[in-house]
Amino acid sequence: MQIQARNDFAADALTTHAMLTDPAFLAQVCEASGDLDYRVDGVPEHTAVQRTLEAPSAVRSLLGDRLTLLQEIRWNAADATGARTGDLELTVQGMPARAQLTIDLRAGGRGTVVDFVGEFTIKVPLVGRSLEGKAAPALTAGFDVQQQVGDNWLAERS
């Protein structure tokens, strides 16, 4: 299933990238998402987040009440304007679910736009496509939380 999302931050590309790789920012996103437990690590080239959350009702019969997501982002070097690309991989522990997205961070919108485009798959015979459709809204909601936390983060620092 194709996934597309966009964040639009009121900051330049260098500031936006610094925010997206800051462990304190990543922790705030986890807290705002209502994660039950999380671990974050971030440096400019790579971020890793492991988070445990309540499982969406669509997958509780397969996974139980909780699920653990592993998210890694590998960033490429910035160009002269601060624009850069990256790769996001999200897996669900104990389930054949994976999101593989490309990230395009560049000047635009209110300052910097960050586009996420890629595929989300759940490889379970017969019901995988149905589960993808049910789980995708929870996945894309995470980008909305990141937008809200990012807007607050930048406002507090301006």
mmCIF file of C-alpha atoms in Angstrom:
data_model
loop_
_atom_site.group_PDB
_atom_site.id
_atom_site.type_symbol
_atom_site.label_atom_id
_atom_site.label_comp_id
_atom_site.label_asym_id
_atom_site.label_seq_id
_atom_site.Cartn_x
_atom_site.Cartn_y
_atom_site.Cartn_z
ATOM 1 C CA MET A 1 0.000 0.000 0.000
ATOM 2 C CA GLN A 2 1.334 3.432 -0.947
ATOM 3 C CA ILE A 3 1.963 5.853 1.918
ATOM 4 C CA GLN A 4 2.353 9.605 1.477
ATOM 5 C CA ALA A 5 2.670 12.260 4.146
ATOM 6 C CA ARG A 6 4.019 15.786 4.448
ATOM 7 C CA ASN A 7 5.237 17.934 7.301
ATOM 8 C CA ASP A 8 5.589 21.693 6.793
ATOM 9 C CA PHE A 9 7.747 23.443 9.394
ATOM 10 C CA ALA A 10 8.312 27.172 9.970
ATOM 11 C CA ALA A 11 12.108 26.900 9.978
ATOM 12 C CA ASP A 12 14.945 26.577 7.512
ATOM 13 C CA ALA A 13 16.140 23.167 6.338
ATOM 14 C CA LEU A 14 19.171 23.017 8.647
ATOM 15 C CA THR A 15 17.083 23.829 11.724
ATOM 16 C CA THR A 16 14.381 21.359 10.695
ATOM 17 C CA HIS A 17 16.876 18.549 10.194
ATOM 18 C CA ALA A 18 18.548 19.321 13.526
ATOM 19 C CA MET A 19 15.133 19.104 15.218
ATOM 20 C CA LEU A 20 14.195 15.815 13.512
ATOM 21 C CA THR A 21 17.426 14.184 14.693
ATOM 22 C CA ASP A 22 17.441 15.571 18.242
ATOM 23 C CA PRO A 23 16.804 12.801 20.820
ATOM 24 C CA ALA A 24 14.815 15.228 23.005
ATOM 25 C CA PHE A 25 12.492 16.011 20.080
ATOM 26 C CA LEU A 26 12.111 12.303 19.249
ATOM 27 C CA ALA A 27 11.203 11.630 22.888
ATOM 28 C CA GLN A 28 8.561 14.381 22.810
ATOM 29 C CA VAL A 29 7.006 12.810 19.707
ATOM 30 C CA CYS A 30 6.834 9.448 21.509
ATOM 31 C CA GLU A 31 5.252 11.066 24.566
ATOM 32 C CA ALA A 32 2.717 12.973 22.469
ATOM 33 C CA SER A 33 1.859 9.724 20.662
ATOM 34 C CA GLY A 34 0.948 8.114 23.963
ATOM 35 C CA ASP A 35 3.675 5.475 23.719
ATOM 36 C CA LEU A 36 3.802 3.156 26.711
ATOM 37 C CA ASP A 37 7.585 2.866 26.518
ATOM 38 C CA TYR A 38 10.276 4.148 24.151
ATOM 39 C CA ARG A 39 14.004 4.425 23.477
ATOM 40 C CA VAL A 40 15.446 7.042 21.152
ATOM 41 C CA ASP A 41 18.849 7.702 19.667
ATOM 42 C CA GLY A 42 19.727 10.443 17.242
ATOM 43 C CA VAL A 43 22.723 11.864 15.444
ATOM 44 C CA PRO A 44 22.628 13.944 12.248
ATOM 45 C CA GLU A 45 23.103 10.919 9.957
ATOM 46 C CA HIS A 46 20.846 8.394 11.721
ATOM 47 C CA THR A 47 17.952 8.190 14.143
ATOM 48 C CA ALA A 48 16.554 5.084 15.792
ATOM 49 C CA VAL A 49 13.360 4.869 17.809
ATOM 50 C CA GLN A 50 11.928 1.789 19.513
ATOM 51 C CA ARG A 51 8.457 2.377 20.868
ATOM 52 C CA THR A 52 5.839 0.223 22.536
ATOM 53 C CA LEU A 53 2.223 1.245 22.156
ATOM 54 C CA GLU A 54 -1.275 -0.089 22.394
ATOM 55 C CA ALA A 55 -2.021 -2.182 19.334
ATOM 56 C CA PRO A 56 -4.714 -0.849 16.994
ATOM 57 C CA SER A 57 -7.884 -2.910 17.290
ATOM 58 C CA ALA A 58 -7.362 -4.195 13.720
ATOM 59 C CA VAL A 59 -4.296 -6.228 14.746
ATOM 60 C CA ARG A 60 -4.986 -7.098 18.396
ATOM 61 C CA SER A 61 -6.183 -10.585 17.500
ATOM 62 C CA LEU A 62 -2.775 -11.253 15.882
ATOM 63 C CA LEU A 63 -0.415 -9.401 18.224
ATOM 64 C CA GLY A 64 -2.137 -8.884 21.531
ATOM 65 C CA ASP A 65 -2.703 -5.582 23.300
ATOM 66 C CA ARG A 66 0.745 -4.084 22.665
ATOM 67 C CA LEU A 67 3.112 -3.833 19.767
ATOM 68 C CA THR A 68 6.680 -2.644 19.408
ATOM 69 C CA LEU A 69 7.716 -0.504 16.460
ATOM 70 C CA LEU A 70 11.301 -0.076 15.340
ATOM 71 C CA GLN A 71 11.944 3.025 13.234
ATOM 72 C CA GLU A 72 15.253 3.922 11.628
ATOM 73 C CA ILE A 73 16.045 6.912 9.464
ATOM 74 C CA ARG A 74 19.287 7.222 7.560
ATOM 75 C CA TRP A 75 19.967 10.717 6.270
ATOM 76 C CA ASN A 76 22.099 11.614 3.265
ATOM 77 C CA ALA A 77 24.401 14.640 3.259
ATOM 78 C CA ALA A 78 22.842 18.067 2.798
ATOM 79 C CA ASP A 79 23.321 20.132 -0.323
ATOM 80 C CA ALA A 80 24.365 23.812 -0.207
ATOM 81 C CA THR A 81 20.802 24.894 0.698
ATOM 82 C CA GLY A 82 20.458 22.394 3.553
ATOM 83 C CA ALA A 83 18.120 20.169 1.544
ATOM 84 C CA ARG A 84 18.652 16.454 1.977
ATOM 85 C CA THR A 85 17.057 13.085 1.431
ATOM 86 C CA GLY A 86 16.795 10.053 3.627
ATOM 87 C CA ASP A 87 15.353 6.587 4.006
ATOM 88 C CA LEU A 88 12.884 5.584 6.693
ATOM 89 C CA GLU A 89 12.311 1.953 7.611
ATOM 90 C CA LEU A 90 9.630 0.969 10.095
ATOM 91 C CA THR A 91 9.122 -2.599 11.243
ATOM 92 C CA VAL A 92 6.728 -4.145 13.734
ATOM 93 C CA GLN A 93 8.378 -6.619 16.068
ATOM 94 C CA GLY A 94 6.887 -10.097 15.722
ATOM 95 C CA MET A 95 4.852 -9.264 12.637
ATOM 96 C CA PRO A 96 5.743 -9.266 8.926
ATOM 97 C CA ALA A 97 4.907 -5.574 8.611
ATOM 98 C CA ARG A 98 7.263 -3.024 7.083
ATOM 99 C CA ALA A 99 7.169 0.534 5.841
ATOM 100 C CA GLN A 100 9.961 1.702 3.550
ATOM 101 C CA LEU A 101 9.761 5.385 2.725
ATOM 102 C CA THR A 102 11.986 7.961 1.101
ATOM 103 C CA ILE A 103 12.250 11.367 2.731
ATOM 104 C CA ASP A 104 12.730 14.633 0.881
ATOM 105 C CA LEU A 105 13.523 17.614 3.130
ATOM 106 C CA ARG A 106 13.778 20.944 1.295
ATOM 107 C CA ALA A 107 12.853 24.616 1.381
ATOM 108 C CA GLY A 108 9.165 25.274 0.793
ATOM 109 C CA GLY A 109 5.843 25.855 2.511
ATOM 110 C CA ARG A 110 6.280 27.831 5.733
ATOM 111 C CA GLY A 111 10.050 27.268 5.584
ATOM 112 C CA THR A 112 10.796 23.587 5.068
ATOM 113 C CA VAL A 113 8.659 20.753 3.755
ATOM 114 C CA VAL A 114 9.411 17.138 4.537
ATOM 115 C CA ASP A 115 7.774 14.644 2.195
ATOM 116 C CA PHE A 116 7.495 10.947 3.022
ATOM 117 C CA VAL A 117 6.643 8.552 0.183
ATOM 118 C CA GLY A 118 6.858 4.779 0.031
ATOM 119 C CA GLU A 119 5.266 1.423 0.629
ATOM 120 C CA PHE A 120 3.677 -0.190 3.664
ATOM 121 C CA THR A 121 3.225 -3.948 3.551
ATOM 122 C CA ILE A 122 1.918 -6.624 5.864
ATOM 123 C CA LYS A 123 2.801 -10.030 4.484
ATOM 124 C CA VAL A 124 0.108 -12.255 5.943
ATOM 125 C CA PRO A 125 -1.593 -14.625 3.479
ATOM 126 C CA LEU A 126 -5.174 -13.740 2.578
ATOM 127 C CA VAL A 127 -5.581 -10.866 5.056
ATOM 128 C CA GLY A 128 -2.402 -8.815 4.554
ATOM 129 C CA ARG A 129 -3.950 -6.232 2.225
ATOM 130 C CA SER A 130 -6.947 -5.816 4.503
ATOM 131 C CA LEU A 131 -4.683 -5.331 7.528
ATOM 132 C CA GLU A 132 -2.600 -2.773 5.610
ATOM 133 C CA GLY A 133 -5.714 -0.706 4.983
ATOM 134 C CA LYS A 134 -6.722 -0.880 8.633
ATOM 135 C CA ALA A 135 -3.252 -0.150 10.039
ATOM 136 C CA ALA A 136 -2.173 2.593 7.579
ATOM 137 C CA PRO A 137 -4.201 5.376 9.271
ATOM 138 C CA ALA A 138 -2.341 4.736 12.537
ATOM 139 C CA LEU A 139 0.947 4.960 10.651
ATOM 140 C CA THR A 140 0.093 8.231 8.919
ATOM 141 C CA ALA A 141 -1.279 9.692 12.171
ATOM 142 C CA GLY A 142 2.289 9.567 13.457
ATOM 143 C CA PHE A 143 3.290 12.183 10.905
ATOM 144 C CA ASP A 144 0.490 14.443 12.184
ATOM 145 C CA VAL A 145 1.827 14.101 15.740
ATOM 146 C CA GLN A 146 5.337 14.899 14.492
ATOM 147 C CA GLN A 147 3.950 18.071 12.850
ATOM 148 C CA GLN A 148 2.248 19.216 16.058
ATOM 149 C CA VAL A 149 5.254 18.506 18.263
ATOM 150 C CA GLY A 150 7.555 20.151 15.714
ATOM 151 C CA ASP A 151 5.433 23.299 15.560
ATOM 152 C CA ASN A 152 5.547 23.592 19.376
ATOM 153 C CA TRP A 153 9.281 22.771 19.473
ATOM 154 C CA LEU A 154 10.121 25.502 16.973
ATOM 155 C CA ALA A 155 7.804 28.073 18.584
ATOM 156 C CA GLU A 156 9.491 27.546 21.962
ATOM 157 C CA ARG A 157 12.915 28.137 20.403
ATOM 158 C CA SER A 158 12.176 31.199 18.278
#
